Coordinates of C-alpha atoms in Angstrom, one line a residue:
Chain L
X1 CA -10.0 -16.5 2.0
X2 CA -7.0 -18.5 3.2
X3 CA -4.8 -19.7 0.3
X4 CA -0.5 -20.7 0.0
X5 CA 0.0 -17.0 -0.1
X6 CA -3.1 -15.5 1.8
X7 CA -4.3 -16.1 5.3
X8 CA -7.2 -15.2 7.0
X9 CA -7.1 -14.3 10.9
X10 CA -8.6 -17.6 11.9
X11 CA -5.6 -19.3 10.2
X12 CA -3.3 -16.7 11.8
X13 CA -4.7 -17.4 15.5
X14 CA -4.1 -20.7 15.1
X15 CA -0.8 -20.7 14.2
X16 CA 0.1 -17.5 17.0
X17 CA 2.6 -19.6 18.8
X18 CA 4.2 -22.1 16.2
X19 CA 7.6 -21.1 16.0
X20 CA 8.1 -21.8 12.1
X21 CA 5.6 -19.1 11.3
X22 CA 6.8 -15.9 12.2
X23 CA 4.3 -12.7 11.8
X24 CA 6.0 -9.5 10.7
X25 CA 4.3 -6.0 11.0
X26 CA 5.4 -4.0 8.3
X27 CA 5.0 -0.5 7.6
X28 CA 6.5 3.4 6.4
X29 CA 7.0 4.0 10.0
X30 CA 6.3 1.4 12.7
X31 CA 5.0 3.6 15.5
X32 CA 1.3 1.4 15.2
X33 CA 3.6 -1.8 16.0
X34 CA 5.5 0.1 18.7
X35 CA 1.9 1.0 20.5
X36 CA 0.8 -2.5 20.1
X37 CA 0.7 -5.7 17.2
X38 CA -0.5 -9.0 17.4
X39 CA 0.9 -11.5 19.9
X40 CA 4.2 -12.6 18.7
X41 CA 4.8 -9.8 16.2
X42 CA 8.1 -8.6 15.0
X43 CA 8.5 -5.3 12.6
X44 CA 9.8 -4.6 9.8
X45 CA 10.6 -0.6 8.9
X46 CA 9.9 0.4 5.1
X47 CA 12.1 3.2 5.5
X48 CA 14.8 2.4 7.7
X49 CA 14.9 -1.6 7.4
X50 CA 13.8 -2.0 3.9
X51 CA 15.4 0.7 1.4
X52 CA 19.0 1.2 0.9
X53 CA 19.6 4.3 2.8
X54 CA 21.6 6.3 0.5
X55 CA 20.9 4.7 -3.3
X56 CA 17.4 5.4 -4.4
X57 CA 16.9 1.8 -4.1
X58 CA 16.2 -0.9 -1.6
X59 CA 17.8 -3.2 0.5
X60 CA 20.6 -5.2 -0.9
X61 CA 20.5 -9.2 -1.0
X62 CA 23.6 -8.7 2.1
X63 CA 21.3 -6.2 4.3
X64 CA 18.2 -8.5 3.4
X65 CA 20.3 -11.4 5.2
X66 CA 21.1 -9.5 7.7
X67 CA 17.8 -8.1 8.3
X68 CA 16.7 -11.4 8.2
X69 CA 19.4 -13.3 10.3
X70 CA 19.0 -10.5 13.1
X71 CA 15.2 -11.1 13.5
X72 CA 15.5 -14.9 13.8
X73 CA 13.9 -16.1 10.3
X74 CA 15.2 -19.0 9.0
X75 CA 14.9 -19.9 5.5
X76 CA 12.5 -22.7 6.1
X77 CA 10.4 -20.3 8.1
X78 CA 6.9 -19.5 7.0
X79 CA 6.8 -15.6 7.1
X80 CA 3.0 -13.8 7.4
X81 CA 3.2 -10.0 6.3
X82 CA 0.9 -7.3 7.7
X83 CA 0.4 -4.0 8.0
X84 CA -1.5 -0.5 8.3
X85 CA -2.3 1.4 4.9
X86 CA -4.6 -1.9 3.8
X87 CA -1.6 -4.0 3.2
X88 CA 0.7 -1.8 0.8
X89 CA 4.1 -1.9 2.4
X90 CA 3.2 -5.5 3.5
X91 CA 2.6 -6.2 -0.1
X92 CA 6.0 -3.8 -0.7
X93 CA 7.8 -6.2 1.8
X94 CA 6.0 -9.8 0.1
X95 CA 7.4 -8.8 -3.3
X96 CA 10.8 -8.3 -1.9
X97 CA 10.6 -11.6 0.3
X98 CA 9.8 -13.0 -3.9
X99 CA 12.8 -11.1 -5.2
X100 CA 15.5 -12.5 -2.7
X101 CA 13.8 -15.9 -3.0
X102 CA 11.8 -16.8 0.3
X103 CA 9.9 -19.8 -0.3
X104 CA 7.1 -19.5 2.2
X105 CA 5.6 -16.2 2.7
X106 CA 2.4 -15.1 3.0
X107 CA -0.1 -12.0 3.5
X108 CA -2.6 -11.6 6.1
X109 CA -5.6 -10.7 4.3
X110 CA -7.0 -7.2 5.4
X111 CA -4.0 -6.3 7.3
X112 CA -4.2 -4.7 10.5
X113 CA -6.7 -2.5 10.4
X114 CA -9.1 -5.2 9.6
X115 CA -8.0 -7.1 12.7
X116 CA -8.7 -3.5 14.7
X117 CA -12.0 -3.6 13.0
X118 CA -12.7 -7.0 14.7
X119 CA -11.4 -6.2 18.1
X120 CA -9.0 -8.5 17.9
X121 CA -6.1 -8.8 21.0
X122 CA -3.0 -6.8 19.8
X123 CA -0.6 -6.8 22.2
X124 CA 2.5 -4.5 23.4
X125 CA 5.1 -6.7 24.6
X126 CA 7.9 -7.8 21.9
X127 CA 9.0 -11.3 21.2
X128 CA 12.7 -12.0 21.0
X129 CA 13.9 -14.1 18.5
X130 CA 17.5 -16.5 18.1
X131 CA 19.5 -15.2 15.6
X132 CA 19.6 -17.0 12.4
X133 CA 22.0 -17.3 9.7
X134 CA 19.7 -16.6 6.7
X135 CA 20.8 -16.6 3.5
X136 CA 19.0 -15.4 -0.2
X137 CA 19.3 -15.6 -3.8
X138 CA 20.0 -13.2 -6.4
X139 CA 17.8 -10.6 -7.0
X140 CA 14.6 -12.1 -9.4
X141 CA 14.8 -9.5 -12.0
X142 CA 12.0 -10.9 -13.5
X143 CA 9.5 -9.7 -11.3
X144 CA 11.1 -6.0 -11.5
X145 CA 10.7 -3.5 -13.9
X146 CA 12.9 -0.4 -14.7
X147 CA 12.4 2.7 -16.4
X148 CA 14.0 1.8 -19.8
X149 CA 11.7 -1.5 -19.1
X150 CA 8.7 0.6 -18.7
X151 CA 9.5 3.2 -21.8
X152 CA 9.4 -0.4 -24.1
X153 CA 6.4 -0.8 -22.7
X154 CA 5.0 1.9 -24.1
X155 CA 2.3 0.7 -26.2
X156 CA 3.2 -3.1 -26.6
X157 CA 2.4 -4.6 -23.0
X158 CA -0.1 -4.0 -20.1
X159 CA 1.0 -0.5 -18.0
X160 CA -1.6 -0.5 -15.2
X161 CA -1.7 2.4 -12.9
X162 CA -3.1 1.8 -10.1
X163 CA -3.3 5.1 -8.3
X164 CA -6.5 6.9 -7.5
X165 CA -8.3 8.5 -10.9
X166 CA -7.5 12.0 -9.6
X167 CA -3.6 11.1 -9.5
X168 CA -3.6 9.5 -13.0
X169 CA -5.5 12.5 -14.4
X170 CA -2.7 14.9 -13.5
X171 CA -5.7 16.6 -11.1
X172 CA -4.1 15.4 -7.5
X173 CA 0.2 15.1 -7.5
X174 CA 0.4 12.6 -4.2
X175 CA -2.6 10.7 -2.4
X176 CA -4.8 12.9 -0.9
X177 CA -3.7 12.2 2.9
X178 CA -0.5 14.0 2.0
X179 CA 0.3 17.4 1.1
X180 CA -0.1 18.4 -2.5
X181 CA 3.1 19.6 -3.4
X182 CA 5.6 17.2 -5.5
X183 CA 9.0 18.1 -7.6
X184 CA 7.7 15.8 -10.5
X185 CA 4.9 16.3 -13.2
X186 CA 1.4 14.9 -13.1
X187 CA -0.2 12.4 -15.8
X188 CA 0.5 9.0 -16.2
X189 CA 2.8 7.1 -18.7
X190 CA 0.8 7.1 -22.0
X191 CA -1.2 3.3 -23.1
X192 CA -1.7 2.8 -18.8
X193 CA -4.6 1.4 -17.8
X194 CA -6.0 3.3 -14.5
X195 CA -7.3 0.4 -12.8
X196 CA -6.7 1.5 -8.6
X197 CA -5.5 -0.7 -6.4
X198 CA -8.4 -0.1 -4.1
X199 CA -10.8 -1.9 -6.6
X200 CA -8.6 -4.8 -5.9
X201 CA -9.8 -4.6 -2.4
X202 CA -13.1 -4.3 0.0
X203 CA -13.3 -1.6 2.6
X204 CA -12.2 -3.8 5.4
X205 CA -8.3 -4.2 3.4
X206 CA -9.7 -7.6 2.3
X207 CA -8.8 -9.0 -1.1
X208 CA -12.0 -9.3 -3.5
X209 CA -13.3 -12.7 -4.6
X210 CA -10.9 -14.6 -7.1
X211 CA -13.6 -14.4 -10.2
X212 CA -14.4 -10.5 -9.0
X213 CA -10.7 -9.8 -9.0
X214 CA -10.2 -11.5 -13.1
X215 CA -13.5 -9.8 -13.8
X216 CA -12.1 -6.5 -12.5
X217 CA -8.7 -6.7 -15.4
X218 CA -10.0 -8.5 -18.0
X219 CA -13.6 -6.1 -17.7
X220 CA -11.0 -3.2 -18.1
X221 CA -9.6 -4.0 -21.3
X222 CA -6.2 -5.7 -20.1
X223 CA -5.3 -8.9 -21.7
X224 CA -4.0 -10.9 -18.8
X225 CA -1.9 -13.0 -22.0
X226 CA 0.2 -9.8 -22.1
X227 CA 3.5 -9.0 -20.0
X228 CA 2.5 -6.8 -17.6
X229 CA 4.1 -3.9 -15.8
X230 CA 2.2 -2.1 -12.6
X231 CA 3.2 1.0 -11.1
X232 CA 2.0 3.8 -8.6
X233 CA 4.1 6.5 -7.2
X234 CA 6.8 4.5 -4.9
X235 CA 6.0 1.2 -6.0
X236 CA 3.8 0.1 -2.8
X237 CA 0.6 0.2 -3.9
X238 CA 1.4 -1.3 -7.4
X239 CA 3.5 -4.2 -5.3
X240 CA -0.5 -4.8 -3.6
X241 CA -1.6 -5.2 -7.8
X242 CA 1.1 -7.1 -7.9
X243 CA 0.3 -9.5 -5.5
X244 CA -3.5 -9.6 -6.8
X245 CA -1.9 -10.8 -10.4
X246 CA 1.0 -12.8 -9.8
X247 CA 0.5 -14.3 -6.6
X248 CA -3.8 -14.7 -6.6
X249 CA -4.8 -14.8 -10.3
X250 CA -1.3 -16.5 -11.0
X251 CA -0.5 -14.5 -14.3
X252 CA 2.9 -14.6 -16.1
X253 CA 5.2 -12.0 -16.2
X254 CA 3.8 -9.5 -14.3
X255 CA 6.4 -7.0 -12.9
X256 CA 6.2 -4.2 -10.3
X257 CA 7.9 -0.7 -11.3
X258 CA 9.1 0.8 -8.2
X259 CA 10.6 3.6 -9.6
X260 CA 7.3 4.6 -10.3
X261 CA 6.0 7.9 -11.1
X262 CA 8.2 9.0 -8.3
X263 CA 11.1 8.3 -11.4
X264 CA 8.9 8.8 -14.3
X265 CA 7.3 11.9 -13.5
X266 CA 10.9 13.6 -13.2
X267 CA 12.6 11.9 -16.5
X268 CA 13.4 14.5 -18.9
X269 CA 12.1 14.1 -22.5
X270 CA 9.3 11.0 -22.1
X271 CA 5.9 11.1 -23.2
X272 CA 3.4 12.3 -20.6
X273 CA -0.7 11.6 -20.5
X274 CA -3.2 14.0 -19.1
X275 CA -6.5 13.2 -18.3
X276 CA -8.8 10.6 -17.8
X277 CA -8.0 8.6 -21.0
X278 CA -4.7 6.5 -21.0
X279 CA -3.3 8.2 -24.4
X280 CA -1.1 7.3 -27.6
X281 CA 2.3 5.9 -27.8
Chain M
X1 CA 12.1 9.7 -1.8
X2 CA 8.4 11.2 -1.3
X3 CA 6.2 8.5 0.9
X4 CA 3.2 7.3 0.5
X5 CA 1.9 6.4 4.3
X6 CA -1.0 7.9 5.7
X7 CA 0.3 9.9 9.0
X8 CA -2.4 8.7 12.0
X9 CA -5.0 11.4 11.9
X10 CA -3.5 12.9 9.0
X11 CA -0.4 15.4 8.4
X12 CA -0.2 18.4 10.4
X13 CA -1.1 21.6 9.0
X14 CA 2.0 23.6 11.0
X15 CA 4.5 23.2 8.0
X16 CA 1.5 23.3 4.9
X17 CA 1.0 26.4 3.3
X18 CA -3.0 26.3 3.5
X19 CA -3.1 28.8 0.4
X20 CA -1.9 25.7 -1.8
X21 CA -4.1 23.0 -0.5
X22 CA -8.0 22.2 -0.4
X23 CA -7.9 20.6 3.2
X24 CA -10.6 18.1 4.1
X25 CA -10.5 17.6 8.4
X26 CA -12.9 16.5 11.0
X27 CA -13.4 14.4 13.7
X28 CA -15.4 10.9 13.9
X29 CA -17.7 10.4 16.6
X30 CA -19.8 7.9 18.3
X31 CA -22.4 7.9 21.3
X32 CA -21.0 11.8 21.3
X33 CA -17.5 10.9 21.7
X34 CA -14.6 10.9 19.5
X35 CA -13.7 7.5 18.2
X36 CA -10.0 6.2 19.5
X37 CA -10.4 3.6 16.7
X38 CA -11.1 3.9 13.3
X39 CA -10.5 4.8 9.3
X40 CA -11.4 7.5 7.2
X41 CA -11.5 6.6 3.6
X42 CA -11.7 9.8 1.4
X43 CA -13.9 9.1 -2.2
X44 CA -13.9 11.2 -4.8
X45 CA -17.0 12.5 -6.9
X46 CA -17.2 8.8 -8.9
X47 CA -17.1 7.2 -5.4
X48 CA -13.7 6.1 -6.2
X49 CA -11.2 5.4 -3.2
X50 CA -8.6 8.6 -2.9
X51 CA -7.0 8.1 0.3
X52 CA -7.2 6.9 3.9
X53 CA -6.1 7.5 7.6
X54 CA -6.2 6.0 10.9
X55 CA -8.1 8.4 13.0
X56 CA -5.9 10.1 15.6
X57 CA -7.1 8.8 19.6
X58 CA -9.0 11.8 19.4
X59 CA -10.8 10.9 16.2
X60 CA -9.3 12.9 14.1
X61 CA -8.5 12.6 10.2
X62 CA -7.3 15.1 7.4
X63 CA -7.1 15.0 3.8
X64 CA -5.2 17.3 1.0
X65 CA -7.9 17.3 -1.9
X66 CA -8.6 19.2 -5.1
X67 CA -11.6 21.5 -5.3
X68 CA -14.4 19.6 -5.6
X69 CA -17.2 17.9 -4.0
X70 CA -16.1 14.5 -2.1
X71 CA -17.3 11.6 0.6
X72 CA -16.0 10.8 3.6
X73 CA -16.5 7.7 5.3
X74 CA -15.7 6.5 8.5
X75 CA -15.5 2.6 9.5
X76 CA -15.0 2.2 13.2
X77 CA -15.5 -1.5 15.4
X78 CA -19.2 -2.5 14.5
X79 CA -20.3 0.6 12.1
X80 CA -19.6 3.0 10.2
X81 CA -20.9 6.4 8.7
X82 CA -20.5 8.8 5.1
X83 CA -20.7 12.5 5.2
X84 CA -20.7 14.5 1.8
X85 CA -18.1 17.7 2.0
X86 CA -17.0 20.2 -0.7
X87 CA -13.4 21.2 -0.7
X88 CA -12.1 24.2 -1.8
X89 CA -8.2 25.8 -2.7
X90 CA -7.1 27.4 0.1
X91 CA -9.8 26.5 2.5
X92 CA -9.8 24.2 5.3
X93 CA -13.4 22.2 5.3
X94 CA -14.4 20.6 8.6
X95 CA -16.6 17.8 9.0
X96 CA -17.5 15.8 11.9
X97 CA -18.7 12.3 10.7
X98 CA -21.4 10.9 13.2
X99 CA -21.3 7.4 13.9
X100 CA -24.9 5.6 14.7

């Protein structure tokens, strides 16, 4: 589907070489993008673009504009996310485009591996792009939650966990393509919901259906009235739920913890839930 | 901070103490050759998602799981395939997955 904040790879071939839209391939690392992208492309590293570098935290409003001024995106540019990992550090990237305040920005549904899927032309050469003079707004704290946010939480307003059921059990400590091995606990924050991002989503990286996706939150129990707080384990899968509920479904006050259970799952002296059932406050 | 990206083909056992981990790894093929393109979605025992990784351009893909019985499935340009595999601690389980 092709929407104000989702475009489909029909949209995006059609709008390849207009110079107000400008396609960023985001990811952890960007070694797919330095192999090859899609025509035009320019990339945006999680790691060493987007986070702070020395705070656990990422990139400040000043190194957003800069990031942003140095790629040649101007503020009236229309901005299409994609990535590898069905979208997450696209989606990661999206929320923080929301949080300094870009007006037009958009995701391309199913990422790149569904355009791989399709044999679609990626390409190696790199664009270069005039430098711009970008400027943002002030962090939108309303769309971010932090731990003391999450501990109120507690019982009172929707926590959805979105990580696989073997991660919210307590029975895997990182997605299983990594290592098992991790310096915090396993469980999940008491009252969560374990509704993973992946249901959000059809093999191909594609968003579900709008009525599918409302089926899938409301059918497990959360009451899309509430405020709502989504988390994972670094924040980038729960930015893709976030996107699904703020951005698709439109729902109100829906925030993404980034902290996640990267921070929770090291805080001393908060309640921890094990097993399959979210637990008691 | 820990990551969350899948590594293409999967992380590399040289610096994993095997002991630890239930380690899932094989190879997607088609028309007897390894796949150059392609995903490996990892599903646990309620067909759930768990994971996923690019295959390497030798159609490679690995997985740390829990004991357990799992499904892999491969989607590659114009198909794709499932094979059933049981993990175990401390073992590494190979599975090619066969493309039709």
């Amino acid at each position: 589907m092709s929407n104000e904040v989702l475009v489909d790879a029909d949209w995006a071939v059609a709008h390849l070489a207009d110079p107000k839209v400008v396609f960023v391939e985001v990811d952890e690392d960007t070694a797919a993008y330095d192999t090859n992208h899609i025509a035009g492309a320019i990339k945006f590293n999680w790691r060493t673009d987007l986070q702070d570098g020395t705070r656990r935290d990422f990139v400040s409003k000043a190194g957003f504009e800069a990031l942003l001024s140095k790629n040649g995106i101007a503020n009236d540019d229309t901005v299409v996310l994609y990535g590898g990992n069905n979208n997450w550090f696209a989606a990661y990237a999206f929320w923080y485009f929301k949080l300094y305040g870009h007006q037009d920005v958009r995701l391309l549904d199913g990422g790149r591996k569904k355009w791989e899927l399709d044999g679609r032309e990626l390409v190696a050469e790199v664009p270069a792009r005039a430098a711009t003079t970008y400027v943002a707004t002030e962090q939108d704290r309303t769309l971010r939650a932090f731990r003391d946010d999450v501990l109120k939480a507690i019982g009172t307003q929707n926590l959805v966990d979105v990580r696989s059921p073997d991660e919210y059990a307590g029975r895997l400590l990182a997605p299983a393509h990594l290592p098992q091995e991790a310096s915090q606990v396993g469980g999940h924050i008491p009252t969560a919901a374990n509704i993973p991002w992946s249901k959000a989503a059809n093999e191909d990286g594609t968003f579900k259906s709008i009525d599918e996706l409302k089926a899938l939150y409301t059918g497990a129990g959360v009451d899309l009235g509430k405020d709502t707080i989504a988390y994972c384990r670094i924040g980038e899968r729960s930015a893709h739920t976030w996107f699904v509920l703020h951005e698709l479904l439109g729902v109100k006050n829906v925030k993404n913890y980034d902290g996640s259970w990267t921070e929770y799952g090291s805080l001393v002296g908060v309640p921890v839930a094990l097993g399959d059932e979210p637990g008691n406050a | 901070m820990s990551s969350c990206g899948a590594v293409v083909g999967g992380v590399s056992l040289d610096r994993v103490d095997v002991s630890t981990q239930a380690v899932i790894q094989g190879v997607v093929q088609k028309d007897g050759e390894p796949v150059k393109v392609g995903y490996v979605r990892l599903l646990d025992s309620g067909n759930e998602f768990t994971a996923e990784v690019p295959v390497s351009t030798a159609g490679e893909f690995r997985f740390f799981a829990a004991a357990g019985t799992w499904t892999v499935v491969a989607l590659v340009p114009g198909g794709s395939a499932r094979a059933s595999v049981t993990a175990e601690l401390g073992k590494i389980a190979d599975i090619d997955v066969l493309v039709a």
